Coordinates of C-alpha atoms in Angstrom, one line a residue:
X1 CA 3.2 -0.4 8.9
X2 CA 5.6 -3.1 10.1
X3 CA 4.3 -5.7 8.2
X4 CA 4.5 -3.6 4.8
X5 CA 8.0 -2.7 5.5
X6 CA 9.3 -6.4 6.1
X7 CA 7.2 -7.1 3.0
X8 CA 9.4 -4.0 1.2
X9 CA 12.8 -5.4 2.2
X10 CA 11.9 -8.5 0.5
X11 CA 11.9 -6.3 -2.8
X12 CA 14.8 -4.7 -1.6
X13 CA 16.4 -7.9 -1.7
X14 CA 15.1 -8.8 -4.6
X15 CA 12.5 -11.1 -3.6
X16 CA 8.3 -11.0 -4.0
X17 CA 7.0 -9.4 -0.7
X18 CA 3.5 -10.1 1.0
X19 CA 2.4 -7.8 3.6
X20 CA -0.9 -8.8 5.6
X21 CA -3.5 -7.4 8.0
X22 CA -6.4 -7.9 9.1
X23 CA -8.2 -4.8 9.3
X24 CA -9.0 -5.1 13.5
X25 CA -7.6 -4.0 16.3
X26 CA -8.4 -7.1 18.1
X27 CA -9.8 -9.4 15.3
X28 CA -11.9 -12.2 15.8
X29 CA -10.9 -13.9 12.8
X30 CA -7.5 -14.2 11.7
X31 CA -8.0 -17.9 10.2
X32 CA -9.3 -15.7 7.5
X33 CA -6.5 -13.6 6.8
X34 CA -4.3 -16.7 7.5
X35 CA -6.3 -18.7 4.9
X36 CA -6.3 -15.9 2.1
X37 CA -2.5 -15.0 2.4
X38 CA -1.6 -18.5 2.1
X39 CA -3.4 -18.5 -0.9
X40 CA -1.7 -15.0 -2.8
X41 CA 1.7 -16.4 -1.7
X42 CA 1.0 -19.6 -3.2
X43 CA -0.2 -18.0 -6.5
X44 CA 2.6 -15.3 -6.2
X45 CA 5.2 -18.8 -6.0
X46 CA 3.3 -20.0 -8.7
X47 CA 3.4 -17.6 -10.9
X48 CA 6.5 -15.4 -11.0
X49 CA 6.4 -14.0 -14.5
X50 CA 3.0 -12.6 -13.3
X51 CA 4.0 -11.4 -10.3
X52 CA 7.5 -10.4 -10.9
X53 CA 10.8 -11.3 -9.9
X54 CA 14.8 -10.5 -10.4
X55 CA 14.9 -6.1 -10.9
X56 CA 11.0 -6.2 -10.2
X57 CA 10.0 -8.1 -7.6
X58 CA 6.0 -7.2 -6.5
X59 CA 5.4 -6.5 -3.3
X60 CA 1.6 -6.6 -2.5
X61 CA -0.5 -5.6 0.4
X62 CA -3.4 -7.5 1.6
X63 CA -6.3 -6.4 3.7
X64 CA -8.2 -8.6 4.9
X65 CA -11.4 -7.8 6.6
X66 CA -12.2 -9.3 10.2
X67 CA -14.9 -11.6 8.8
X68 CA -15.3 -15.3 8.5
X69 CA -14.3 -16.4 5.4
X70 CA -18.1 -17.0 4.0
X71 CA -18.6 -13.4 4.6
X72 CA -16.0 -11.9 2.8
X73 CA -17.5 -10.4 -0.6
X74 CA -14.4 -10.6 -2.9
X75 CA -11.3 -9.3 -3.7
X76 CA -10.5 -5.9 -5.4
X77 CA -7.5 -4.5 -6.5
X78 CA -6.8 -0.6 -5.6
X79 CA -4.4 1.7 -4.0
X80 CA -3.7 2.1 -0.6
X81 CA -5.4 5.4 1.6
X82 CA -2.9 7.9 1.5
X83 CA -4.5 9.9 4.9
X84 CA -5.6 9.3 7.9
X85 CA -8.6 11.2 6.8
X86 CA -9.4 8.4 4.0
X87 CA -9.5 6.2 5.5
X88 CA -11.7 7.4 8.6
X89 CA -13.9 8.8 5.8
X90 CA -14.0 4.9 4.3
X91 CA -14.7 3.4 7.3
X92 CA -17.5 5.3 9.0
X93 CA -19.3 6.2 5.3
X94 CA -23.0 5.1 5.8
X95 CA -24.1 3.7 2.6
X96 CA -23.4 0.3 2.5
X97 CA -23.8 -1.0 -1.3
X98 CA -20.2 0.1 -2.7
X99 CA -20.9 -2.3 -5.9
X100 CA -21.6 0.6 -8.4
X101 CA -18.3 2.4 -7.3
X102 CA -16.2 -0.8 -7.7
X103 CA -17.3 -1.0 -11.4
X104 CA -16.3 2.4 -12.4
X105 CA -13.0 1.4 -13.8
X106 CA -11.1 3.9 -11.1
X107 CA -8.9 2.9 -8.6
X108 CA -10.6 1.3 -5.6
X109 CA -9.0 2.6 -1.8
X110 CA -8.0 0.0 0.0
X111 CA -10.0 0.8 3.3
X112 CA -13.5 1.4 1.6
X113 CA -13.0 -2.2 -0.1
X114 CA -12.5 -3.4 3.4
X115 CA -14.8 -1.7 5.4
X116 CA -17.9 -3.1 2.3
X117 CA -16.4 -6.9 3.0
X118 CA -13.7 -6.9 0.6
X119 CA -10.0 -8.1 0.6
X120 CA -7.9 -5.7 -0.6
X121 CA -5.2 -5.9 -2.8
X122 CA -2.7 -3.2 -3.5
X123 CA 0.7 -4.1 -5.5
X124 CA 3.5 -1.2 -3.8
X125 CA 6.7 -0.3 -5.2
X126 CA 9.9 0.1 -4.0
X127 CA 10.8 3.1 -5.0
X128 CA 9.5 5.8 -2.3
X129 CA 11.3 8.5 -4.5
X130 CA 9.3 12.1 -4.6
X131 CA 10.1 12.9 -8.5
X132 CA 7.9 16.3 -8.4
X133 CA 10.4 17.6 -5.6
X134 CA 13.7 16.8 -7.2
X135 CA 14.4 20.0 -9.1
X136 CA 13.3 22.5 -6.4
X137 CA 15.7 20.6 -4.1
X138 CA 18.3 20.8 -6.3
X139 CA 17.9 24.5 -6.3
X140 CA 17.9 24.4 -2.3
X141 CA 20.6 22.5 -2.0
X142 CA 23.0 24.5 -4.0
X143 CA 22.6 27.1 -1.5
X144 CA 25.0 25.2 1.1
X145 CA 28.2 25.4 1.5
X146 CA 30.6 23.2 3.4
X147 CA 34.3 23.5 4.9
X148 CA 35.7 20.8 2.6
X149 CA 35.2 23.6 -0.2
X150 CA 37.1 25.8 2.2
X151 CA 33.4 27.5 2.3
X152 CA 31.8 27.8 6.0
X153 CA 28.0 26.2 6.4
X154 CA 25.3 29.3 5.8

């Protein structure tokens, strides 16, 4: 999104970056989100040996359900939804009680902790970098050749 790539050239930059939604289309109750990022950038100016500055600077994302602030369950820490498919899968699950799965020790997605109540918190990285695909690249890309090597493009 948007806000998570402003919140990304912050880090770029060398700087903490907070990204925040509220998980609506037309939410009813942004004071909430309002209130609850106020809060994590206070904490993150707070406390920068927690959450990092200088060569690694934290960028966080926050979710914030569209609830009033007295409804909101909590706030779990997870990783974002990496499909579409996730996160539709999150959203329209029927049970309700998602306790027992938060205190599993695994990774929480981002969208089921907001579609039970929950802010969600996921710290992001700068570095977008596919490491599994570098070496087959390589290979690929030694397989060009260009005019400045008095070779023509193949």
């Amino acid at each position: 999104s948007g806000t998570v790539a402003a919140a990304l050239e912050a880090a770029f930059l060398g700087r903490m970056g907070l990204a925040v939604s509220i998980n609506s289309r037309a939410p009813r109750n942004n004071q909430t989100a309002a209130l609850l990022g106020a809060r994590v950038a206070g904490d993150m100016l707070g406390n920068p040996e927690m959450f990092g500055s200088g060569n690694s600077p934290l960028v966080l994302n926050l979710n914030v359900p569209d609830l009033p602030l007295d409804e909101v369950r909590g706030i779990l820490v997870g990783r974002q939804a990496l499909t579409e498919r996730e996160t539709e899968i999150a959203i329209n699950d029927d049970e309700q009680d998602f306790d027992g799965e938060f205190d599993t020790g695994e990774f929480v997605l981002d969208s089921r902790a907001v579609a039970a109540g929950y802010v969600a918190v996921t710290p992001l990285q700068v570095d977008l970098t596919n490491y599994d695909r570098i070496k087959a690249l390589r290979v690929w890309s030694r397989s060009w050749t260009f005019p400045a090597k008095n070779r023509e493009i193949t």
